[in-house]
Amino acid sequence: MKHFINLKDVKINDLKKILKDAKKRKYNRKNLGTLDADKGAPLKGKILIQMFEKPSLRTRLSFYLAIRQLGGGTITLRSNELHLGKGGESLADTAKILSTYGDGFMLRTDSDKKISEFIKYLKIPLINGLSPSSHPTQVLSDIFTVEEIKKKPISKLNICWIGDSNNVLNSLITASVKFSFKLNIACPKNYKPKKLILDWVKKNKKKVNIFHDPKRAIKNVDVIFSDKVISLNDKVNVKKKIKDFKKFHINEKLLKLAPKSIFLHCLPRGNEVSEKVFLGKKSHIWQQAFNRVHVQKSILMYCFDKLR
Ligand code: CP
Ligand code: NVA
């Protein structure tokens, strides 16, 4: 049994194995229906309990399909429907019950501490389906999408992030260290990634390039990533933050500086990107969103010690 909480904690060989397995599974499903199980139904008899403390469309649906396509099933809980959410049951007891009924636990939470608490008591794997500090399933899947479209290992590509220093960027920074790819980050001066993550990059003898001018960051890169300026856990002055990011708006003029680039966005979008870019030729956002099913299947295989 293995948890999947932060890309930092997963060996690079395992991350690569997950991507390889996802590629094979995606290819082998070409003639199968949405709910048909992969050959051998490797997770037959298993149930994944999903719990959401925050809204979700893609993560919820993609984990539903992922476990079903491996032959298992899922149940989705909303934390405010449990005793735990109302303070009527401890986290430790909740974790024990989850481990009694379920085989895996996917949690989207507004507290990283809750993840560390859960893993003290769970006897089943925990998958982080987004926390304030990271979104590892999203970013691993995005690497899959980049390599699928560019037909090259990500280590040979130049990646650019334009936007807020949030959970998705933290996971992308972590991935840049693990997979050794060049990462340019464009953000306003007061919105730099946290010292903790930048120190971790340094400790690993790697670097990321931070720019406060998006034109410099984007020049000739292969992939442009973005995300909402206001994240689910943001307790900020929304108007001010949006104004601070005005110069970082992604439009066709900016994209001209990276003629061979593709545009990716984890969704949902805010107004950080123009409609023309979002729906334009360089954008691969729908393929990116659906690839989460394929990659999360292989993450589940990893967590259940079935990845060969
Ligand atoms: N990208 C992503 O995680 O989407 P949801 O919030 O809809 O799950
Ligand atoms: N950074 C965003 C990602 C949503 C999938 C958030 O945390 O709201």
mmCIF file of C-alpha atoms and ligand atoms in Angstrom:
data_model
loop_
_atom_site.group_PDB
_atom_site.id
_atom_site.type_symbol
_atom_site.label_atom_id
_atom_site.label_comp_id
_atom_site.label_asym_id
_atom_site.label_seq_id
_atom_site.Cartn_x
_atom_site.Cartn_y
_atom_site.Cartn_z
ATOM 1 C CA MET A 1 0.000 0.000 0.000
ATOM 2 C CA LYS A 2 1.300 3.456 -0.946
ATOM 3 C CA HIS A 3 -0.096 6.949 -0.448
ATOM 4 C CA PHE A 4 -0.013 9.563 -3.218
ATOM 5 C CA ILE A 5 0.169 12.868 -1.377
ATOM 6 C CA ASN A 6 2.931 14.946 -2.884
ATOM 7 C CA LEU A 7 5.139 14.346 -5.946
ATOM 8 C CA LYS A 8 8.133 14.984 -3.664
ATOM 9 C CA ASP A 9 7.515 11.696 -1.880
ATOM 10 C CA VAL A 10 7.177 9.474 -4.946
ATOM 11 C CA LYS A 11 10.322 8.032 -6.509
ATOM 12 C CA ILE A 12 10.998 9.300 -10.028
ATOM 13 C CA ASN A 13 11.095 5.705 -11.283
ATOM 14 C CA ASP A 14 7.602 5.157 -9.926
ATOM 15 C CA LEU A 15 6.354 8.416 -11.478
ATOM 16 C CA LYS A 16 7.754 7.275 -14.832
ATOM 17 C CA LYS A 17 6.231 3.822 -14.389
ATOM 18 C CA ILE A 18 2.831 5.456 -13.744
ATOM 19 C CA LEU A 19 3.120 7.462 -16.978
ATOM 20 C CA LYS A 20 4.170 4.370 -18.934
ATOM 21 C CA ASP A 21 1.291 2.317 -17.569
ATOM 22 C CA ALA A 22 -1.171 5.133 -18.365
ATOM 23 C CA LYS A 23 0.052 5.294 -21.963
ATOM 24 C CA LYS A 24 -0.383 1.552 -22.400
ATOM 25 C CA ARG A 25 -3.829 1.520 -20.773
ATOM 26 C CA LYS A 26 -5.019 4.494 -22.826
ATOM 27 C CA TYR A 27 -3.900 2.795 -26.051
ATOM 28 C CA ASN A 28 -5.480 -0.534 -25.103
ATOM 29 C CA ARG A 29 -8.891 1.044 -24.415
ATOM 30 C CA LYS A 30 -9.407 2.284 -27.942
ATOM 31 C CA ASN A 31 -12.336 -0.042 -28.635
ATOM 32 C CA LEU A 32 -13.843 -0.162 -25.153
ATOM 33 C CA GLY A 33 -16.917 1.679 -23.859
ATOM 34 C CA THR A 34 -16.702 4.255 -21.072
ATOM 35 C CA LEU A 35 -17.526 1.823 -18.284
ATOM 36 C CA ASP A 36 -15.946 -1.324 -19.751
ATOM 37 C CA ALA A 37 -13.152 -2.611 -17.550
ATOM 38 C CA ASP A 38 -9.558 -2.868 -18.751
ATOM 39 C CA LYS A 39 -8.388 -6.385 -19.549
ATOM 40 C CA GLY A 40 -8.052 -8.404 -16.342
ATOM 41 C CA ALA A 41 -10.008 -5.806 -14.308
ATOM 42 C CA PRO A 42 -7.001 -5.422 -11.975
ATOM 43 C CA LEU A 43 -8.886 -3.621 -9.177
ATOM 44 C CA LYS A 44 -11.960 -5.851 -9.258
ATOM 45 C CA GLY A 45 -13.615 -5.909 -5.845
ATOM 46 C CA LYS A 46 -11.992 -2.670 -4.652
ATOM 47 C CA ILE A 47 -13.829 0.450 -3.573
ATOM 48 C CA LEU A 48 -12.391 3.946 -3.576
ATOM 49 C CA ILE A 49 -14.022 6.339 -1.118
ATOM 50 C CA GLN A 50 -13.828 9.925 -2.376
ATOM 51 C CA MET A 51 -14.359 12.842 -0.039
ATOM 52 C CA PHE A 52 -14.659 16.479 -1.081
ATOM 53 C CA GLU A 53 -14.372 19.439 1.252
ATOM 54 C CA LYS A 54 -14.327 21.757 -1.762
ATOM 55 C CA PRO A 55 -16.090 21.799 -5.130
ATOM 56 C CA SER A 56 -14.845 19.561 -7.943
ATOM 57 C CA LEU A 57 -15.995 18.529 -11.391
ATOM 58 C CA ARG A 58 -13.009 16.891 -13.087
ATOM 59 C CA THR A 59 -11.350 15.191 -10.114
ATOM 60 C CA ARG A 60 -14.639 13.644 -9.032
ATOM 61 C CA LEU A 61 -15.561 12.338 -12.493
ATOM 62 C CA SER A 62 -12.085 11.213 -13.441
ATOM 63 C CA PHE A 63 -11.607 9.171 -10.255
ATOM 64 C CA TYR A 64 -15.068 7.671 -10.733
ATOM 65 C CA LEU A 65 -14.164 6.513 -14.241
ATOM 66 C CA ALA A 66 -10.628 5.538 -13.241
ATOM 67 C CA ILE A 67 -11.621 3.024 -10.576
ATOM 68 C CA ARG A 68 -14.572 1.737 -12.642
ATOM 69 C CA GLN A 69 -12.317 1.110 -15.641
ATOM 70 C CA LEU A 70 -10.022 -0.926 -13.392
ATOM 71 C CA GLY A 71 -12.966 -3.087 -12.349
ATOM 72 C CA GLY A 72 -13.663 -1.445 -8.976
ATOM 73 C CA GLY A 73 -16.219 1.025 -7.686
ATOM 74 C CA THR A 74 -16.460 4.299 -5.809
ATOM 75 C CA ILE A 75 -18.614 6.174 -3.366
ATOM 76 C CA THR A 76 -18.452 9.946 -2.999
ATOM 77 C CA LEU A 77 -18.864 11.673 0.362
ATOM 78 C CA ARG A 78 -19.229 15.326 1.181
ATOM 79 C CA SER A 79 -17.472 16.135 4.424
ATOM 80 C CA ASN A 80 -20.393 18.163 5.790
ATOM 81 C CA GLU A 81 -22.596 15.071 5.624
ATOM 82 C CA LEU A 82 -20.287 13.144 7.982
ATOM 83 C CA HIS A 83 -20.125 13.426 11.768
ATOM 84 C CA LEU A 84 -16.496 14.490 11.284
ATOM 85 C CA GLY A 85 -17.540 17.607 9.358
ATOM 86 C CA LYS A 86 -19.876 18.657 12.159
ATOM 87 C CA GLY A 87 -17.342 17.913 14.891
ATOM 88 C CA GLY A 88 -19.326 14.887 16.107
ATOM 89 C CA GLU A 89 -16.644 12.247 15.440
ATOM 90 C CA SER A 90 -12.879 12.318 15.644
ATOM 91 C CA LEU A 91 -10.650 12.117 12.611
ATOM 92 C CA ALA A 92 -8.987 9.015 14.061
ATOM 93 C CA ASP A 93 -12.285 7.126 14.366
ATOM 94 C CA THR A 94 -13.392 8.327 10.932
ATOM 95 C CA ALA A 95 -10.130 7.051 9.437
ATOM 96 C CA LYS A 96 -10.607 3.661 11.067
ATOM 97 C CA ILE A 97 -14.113 3.357 9.655
ATOM 98 C CA LEU A 98 -12.952 4.450 6.195
ATOM 99 C CA SER A 99 -10.306 1.717 6.380
ATOM 100 C CA THR A 100 -12.893 -0.861 7.443
ATOM 101 C CA TYR A 101 -15.331 -0.121 4.630
ATOM 102 C CA GLY A 102 -13.037 1.037 1.866
ATOM 103 C CA ASP A 103 -9.877 0.037 0.013
ATOM 104 C CA GLY A 104 -8.650 3.513 -0.921
ATOM 105 C CA PHE A 105 -9.396 7.106 0.093
ATOM 106 C CA MET A 106 -9.236 10.108 -2.226
ATOM 107 C CA LEU A 107 -9.414 13.389 -0.337
ATOM 108 C CA ARG A 108 -9.840 16.961 -1.570
ATOM 109 C CA THR A 109 -9.223 19.118 1.444
ATOM 110 C CA ASP A 110 -8.695 22.670 2.571
ATOM 111 C CA SER A 111 -6.126 21.559 5.139
ATOM 112 C CA ASP A 112 -2.741 19.942 4.532
ATOM 113 C CA LYS A 113 -2.652 19.116 8.216
ATOM 114 C CA LYS A 114 -5.743 16.972 7.785
ATOM 115 C CA ILE A 115 -3.875 14.825 5.258
ATOM 116 C CA SER A 116 -0.999 14.268 7.701
ATOM 117 C CA GLU A 117 -3.516 13.419 10.428
ATOM 118 C CA PHE A 118 -5.456 11.001 8.223
ATOM 119 C CA ILE A 119 -2.382 9.018 7.239
ATOM 120 C CA LYS A 120 -1.573 8.405 10.918
ATOM 121 C CA TYR A 121 -4.760 6.370 11.258
ATOM 122 C CA LEU A 122 -5.648 5.069 7.789
ATOM 123 C CA LYS A 123 -4.884 1.477 6.870
ATOM 124 C CA ILE A 124 -5.672 2.171 3.215
ATOM 125 C CA PRO A 125 -3.900 4.389 0.664
ATOM 126 C CA LEU A 126 -4.708 8.105 0.629
ATOM 127 C CA ILE A 127 -4.629 10.097 -2.599
ATOM 128 C CA ASN A 128 -4.434 13.872 -2.422
ATOM 129 C CA GLY A 129 -7.070 15.192 -4.827
ATOM 130 C CA LEU A 130 -6.000 18.829 -4.171
ATOM 131 C CA SER A 131 -4.905 20.551 -1.008
ATOM 132 C CA PRO A 132 -3.890 24.158 -0.336
ATOM 133 C CA SER A 133 -0.250 23.258 -0.980
ATOM 134 C CA SER A 134 -0.401 20.844 -3.925
ATOM 135 C CA HIS A 135 -2.375 19.157 -6.696
ATOM 136 C CA PRO A 136 -0.186 16.182 -7.577
ATOM 137 C CA THR A 137 -2.638 14.079 -9.624
ATOM 138 C CA GLN A 138 -3.294 17.096 -11.862
ATOM 139 C CA VAL A 139 0.341 17.826 -12.558
ATOM 140 C CA LEU A 140 1.391 14.222 -13.179
ATOM 141 C CA SER A 141 -1.452 13.956 -15.653
ATOM 142 C CA ASP A 142 -0.368 17.238 -17.258
ATOM 143 C CA ILE A 143 3.117 15.815 -17.817
ATOM 144 C CA PHE A 144 1.447 12.889 -19.581
ATOM 145 C CA THR A 145 -0.460 15.347 -21.809
ATOM 146 C CA VAL A 146 2.651 17.378 -22.605
ATOM 147 C CA GLU A 147 4.627 14.276 -23.603
ATOM 148 C CA GLU A 148 1.685 12.915 -25.601
ATOM 149 C CA ILE A 149 1.315 16.117 -27.629
ATOM 150 C CA LYS A 150 4.969 17.065 -27.957
ATOM 151 C CA LYS A 151 6.097 13.440 -28.444
ATOM 152 C CA LYS A 152 9.192 14.103 -26.344
ATOM 153 C CA PRO A 153 10.161 13.539 -22.732
ATOM 154 C CA ILE A 154 9.342 16.636 -20.696
ATOM 155 C CA SER A 155 13.023 16.902 -19.697
ATOM 156 C CA LYS A 156 13.719 18.055 -23.267
ATOM 157 C CA LEU A 157 11.112 20.834 -23.176
ATOM 158 C CA ASN A 158 10.905 24.386 -21.845
ATOM 159 C CA ILE A 159 7.876 24.938 -19.680
ATOM 160 C CA CYS A 160 6.360 28.246 -18.614
ATOM 161 C CA TRP A 161 3.809 29.037 -15.924
ATOM 162 C CA ILE A 162 2.007 32.366 -16.051
ATOM 163 C CA GLY A 163 -0.089 33.082 -12.997
ATOM 164 C CA ASP A 164 -0.483 32.743 -9.277
ATOM 165 C CA SER A 165 1.908 30.841 -7.007
ATOM 166 C CA ASN A 166 -0.659 28.303 -5.926
ATOM 167 C CA ASN A 167 -1.055 24.583 -5.277
ATOM 168 C CA VAL A 168 -0.839 23.621 -8.973
ATOM 169 C CA LEU A 169 2.350 25.641 -9.442
ATOM 170 C CA ASN A 170 3.855 24.055 -6.312
ATOM 171 C CA SER A 171 3.308 20.621 -7.840
ATOM 172 C CA LEU A 172 4.697 21.813 -11.170
ATOM 173 C CA ILE A 173 7.818 23.121 -9.411
ATOM 174 C CA THR A 174 8.185 19.788 -7.630
ATOM 175 C CA ALA A 175 7.763 17.993 -10.957
ATOM 176 C CA SER A 176 10.419 20.215 -12.577
ATOM 177 C CA VAL A 177 12.906 18.951 -9.999
ATOM 178 C CA LYS A 178 11.824 15.310 -10.234
ATOM 179 C CA PHE A 179 11.660 15.188 -14.039
ATOM 180 C CA SER A 180 14.465 17.732 -14.646
ATOM 181 C CA PHE A 181 12.708 20.174 -16.940
ATOM 182 C CA LYS A 182 13.286 23.886 -17.367
ATOM 183 C CA LEU A 183 10.573 25.964 -15.704
ATOM 184 C CA ASN A 184 10.001 29.699 -16.165
ATOM 185 C CA ILE A 185 7.495 31.289 -13.809
ATOM 186 C CA ALA A 186 5.847 34.647 -14.532
ATOM 187 C CA CYS A 187 4.101 36.263 -11.592
ATOM 188 C CA PRO A 188 3.856 39.714 -9.974
ATOM 189 C CA LYS A 189 6.583 40.607 -7.458
ATOM 190 C CA ASN A 190 4.379 40.056 -4.413
ATOM 191 C CA TYR A 191 3.130 36.676 -5.563
ATOM 192 C CA LYS A 192 6.321 34.638 -5.749
ATOM 193 C CA PRO A 193 6.307 30.939 -4.754
ATOM 194 C CA LYS A 194 6.805 30.372 -1.026
ATOM 195 C CA LYS A 195 10.329 30.248 0.390
ATOM 196 C CA LEU A 196 9.727 26.682 1.608
ATOM 197 C CA ILE A 197 9.337 25.308 -1.903
ATOM 198 C CA LEU A 198 12.112 27.452 -3.375
ATOM 199 C CA ASP A 199 14.448 26.247 -0.618
ATOM 200 C CA TRP A 200 13.497 22.661 -1.446
ATOM 201 C CA VAL A 201 14.417 23.290 -5.092
ATOM 202 C CA LYS A 202 17.796 24.670 -3.986
ATOM 203 C CA LYS A 203 18.364 21.770 -1.641
ATOM 204 C CA ASN A 204 17.930 19.489 -4.616
ATOM 205 C CA LYS A 205 20.516 21.523 -6.557
ATOM 206 C CA LYS A 206 17.968 22.603 -9.162
ATOM 207 C CA LYS A 207 16.508 25.980 -10.065
ATOM 208 C CA VAL A 208 13.377 27.590 -11.429
ATOM 209 C CA ASN A 209 13.443 30.947 -13.231
ATOM 210 C CA ILE A 210 11.155 33.617 -11.842
ATOM 211 C CA PHE A 211 10.174 36.601 -14.013
ATOM 212 C CA HIS A 212 7.936 39.539 -13.332
ATOM 213 C CA ASP A 213 7.477 40.251 -17.013
ATOM 214 C CA PRO A 214 5.458 37.548 -18.816
ATOM 215 C CA LYS A 215 7.046 38.490 -22.174
ATOM 216 C CA ARG A 216 10.451 37.408 -20.913
ATOM 217 C CA ALA A 217 9.180 34.231 -19.313
ATOM 218 C CA ILE A 218 7.284 33.003 -22.359
ATOM 219 C CA LYS A 219 9.924 33.615 -25.026
ATOM 220 C CA ASN A 220 10.209 30.474 -27.217
ATOM 221 C CA VAL A 221 8.915 28.060 -24.604
ATOM 222 C CA ASP A 222 7.219 24.802 -25.622
ATOM 223 C CA VAL A 223 4.367 24.741 -23.116
ATOM 224 C CA ILE A 224 2.423 27.474 -21.328
ATOM 225 C CA PHE A 225 0.499 26.597 -18.194
ATOM 226 C CA SER A 226 -1.944 28.750 -16.331
ATOM 227 C CA ASP A 227 -4.594 28.534 -13.624
ATOM 228 C CA LYS A 228 -7.143 30.762 -11.952
ATOM 229 C CA VAL A 229 -5.794 33.824 -10.183
ATOM 230 C CA ILE A 230 -8.214 33.202 -7.319
ATOM 231 C CA SER A 231 -7.966 29.652 -5.939
ATOM 232 C CA LEU A 232 -10.501 27.812 -3.797
ATOM 233 C CA ASN A 233 -8.535 28.414 -0.590
ATOM 234 C CA ASP A 234 -7.760 32.080 -1.338
ATOM 235 C CA LYS A 235 -8.838 34.444 1.372
ATOM 236 C CA VAL A 236 -7.747 37.641 -0.336
ATOM 237 C CA ASN A 237 -9.053 40.930 -1.611
ATOM 238 C CA VAL A 238 -10.293 39.528 -4.918
ATOM 239 C CA LYS A 239 -10.470 42.857 -6.766
ATOM 240 C CA LYS A 240 -6.945 43.813 -5.735
ATOM 241 C CA LYS A 241 -5.459 40.448 -6.666
ATOM 242 C CA ILE A 242 -7.089 40.444 -10.087
ATOM 243 C CA LYS A 243 -5.763 43.966 -10.672
ATOM 244 C CA ASP A 244 -2.259 42.908 -9.582
ATOM 245 C CA PHE A 245 -2.319 40.184 -12.260
ATOM 246 C CA LYS A 246 -3.548 42.430 -15.076
ATOM 247 C CA LYS A 247 -0.169 42.454 -16.833
ATOM 248 C CA PHE A 248 -0.148 38.638 -16.770
ATOM 249 C CA HIS A 249 -3.248 38.172 -18.890
ATOM 250 C CA ILE A 250 -2.616 35.505 -21.539
ATOM 251 C CA ASN A 251 -3.655 36.665 -24.989
ATOM 252 C CA GLU A 252 -2.767 35.961 -28.609
ATOM 253 C CA LYS A 253 -0.216 38.773 -28.743
ATOM 254 C CA LEU A 254 1.701 37.269 -25.827
ATOM 255 C CA LEU A 255 1.528 33.770 -27.330
ATOM 256 C CA LYS A 256 3.188 35.027 -30.534
ATOM 257 C CA LEU A 257 6.409 35.146 -28.521
ATOM 258 C CA ALA A 258 6.297 31.355 -28.251
ATOM 259 C CA PRO A 259 5.334 30.264 -31.769
ATOM 260 C CA LYS A 260 5.714 26.490 -31.166
ATOM 261 C CA SER A 261 3.978 26.458 -27.819
ATOM 262 C CA ILE A 262 0.857 24.674 -26.614
ATOM 263 C CA PHE A 263 -1.465 26.094 -23.978
ATOM 264 C CA LEU A 264 -2.690 24.057 -20.987
ATOM 265 C CA HIS A 265 -4.944 24.965 -18.066
ATOM 266 C CA CYS A 266 -6.126 22.657 -15.293
ATOM 267 C CA LEU A 267 -9.610 24.304 -15.260
ATOM 268 C CA PRO A 268 -11.872 25.794 -14.127
ATOM 269 C CA ARG A 269 -10.776 29.067 -15.712
ATOM 270 C CA GLY A 270 -11.160 32.609 -14.487
ATOM 271 C CA ASN A 271 -10.344 35.613 -16.633
ATOM 272 C CA GLU A 272 -6.555 35.068 -16.721
ATOM 273 C CA VAL A 273 -6.742 33.918 -20.355
ATOM 274 C CA SER A 274 -8.514 35.335 -23.402
ATOM 275 C CA GLU A 275 -11.333 33.373 -25.027
ATOM 276 C CA LYS A 276 -9.324 33.232 -28.263
ATOM 277 C CA VAL A 277 -6.353 31.545 -26.589
ATOM 278 C CA PHE A 278 -8.512 29.291 -24.433
ATOM 279 C CA LEU A 279 -10.411 27.959 -27.442
ATOM 280 C CA GLY A 280 -7.622 28.495 -29.971
ATOM 281 C CA LYS A 281 -5.437 26.063 -31.931
ATOM 282 C CA LYS A 282 -2.641 25.994 -29.375
ATOM 283 C CA SER A 283 -4.987 25.046 -26.571
ATOM 284 C CA HIS A 284 -5.290 21.359 -25.579
ATOM 285 C CA ILE A 285 -7.359 21.815 -22.454
ATOM 286 C CA TRP A 286 -10.062 19.211 -23.182
ATOM 287 C CA GLN A 287 -7.516 16.484 -23.954
ATOM 288 C CA GLN A 288 -5.659 17.559 -20.802
ATOM 289 C CA ALA A 289 -8.808 17.243 -18.695
ATOM 290 C CA PHE A 290 -9.694 13.789 -19.989
ATOM 291 C CA ASN A 291 -6.167 12.426 -19.596
ATOM 292 C CA ARG A 292 -6.707 12.639 -15.860
ATOM 293 C CA VAL A 293 -8.754 9.445 -16.095
ATOM 294 C CA HIS A 294 -5.886 7.546 -17.702
ATOM 295 C CA VAL A 295 -3.169 8.782 -15.366
ATOM 296 C CA GLN A 296 -5.243 8.400 -12.208
ATOM 297 C CA LYS A 297 -5.891 4.775 -13.138
ATOM 298 C CA SER A 298 -2.161 4.182 -13.032
ATOM 299 C CA ILE A 299 -1.865 6.192 -9.807
ATOM 300 C CA LEU A 300 -4.467 3.833 -8.321
ATOM 301 C CA MET A 301 -2.470 0.841 -9.595
ATOM 302 C CA TYR A 302 0.605 2.319 -7.874
ATOM 303 C CA CYS A 303 -1.265 2.880 -4.606
ATOM 304 C CA PHE A 304 -2.633 -0.663 -4.634
ATOM 305 C CA ASP A 305 0.855 -2.101 -5.356
ATOM 306 C CA LYS A 306 -0.265 -3.459 -8.706
ATOM 307 C CA LEU A 307 2.003 -1.459 -10.969
ATOM 308 C CA ARG A 308 4.466 -3.689 -12.804
HETATM 309 N N1 CP B 1 -8.635 20.604 -12.356
HETATM 310 C C1 CP B 1 -9.407 20.174 -11.343
HETATM 311 O O1 CP B 1 -8.945 19.617 -10.356
HETATM 312 O O2 CP B 1 -10.742 20.354 -11.551
HETATM 313 P P1 CP B 1 -11.886 20.174 -10.470
HETATM 314 O O3 CP B 1 -11.687 21.229 -9.427
HETATM 315 O O4 CP B 1 -13.163 20.363 -11.237
HETATM 316 O O5 CP B 1 -11.790 18.797 -9.888
HETATM 317 N N1 NVA B 2 -5.557 26.417 -7.965
HETATM 318 C C1 NVA B 2 -6.915 25.992 -8.142
HETATM 319 C C2 NVA B 2 -6.967 24.659 -8.824
HETATM 320 C C3 NVA B 2 -8.348 24.169 -9.116
HETATM 321 C C4 NVA B 2 -8.350 22.836 -9.757
HETATM 322 C C5 NVA B 2 -7.601 25.929 -6.778
HETATM 323 O O1 NVA B 2 -6.999 25.470 -5.803
HETATM 324 O O2 NVA B 2 -8.751 26.358 -6.697
#
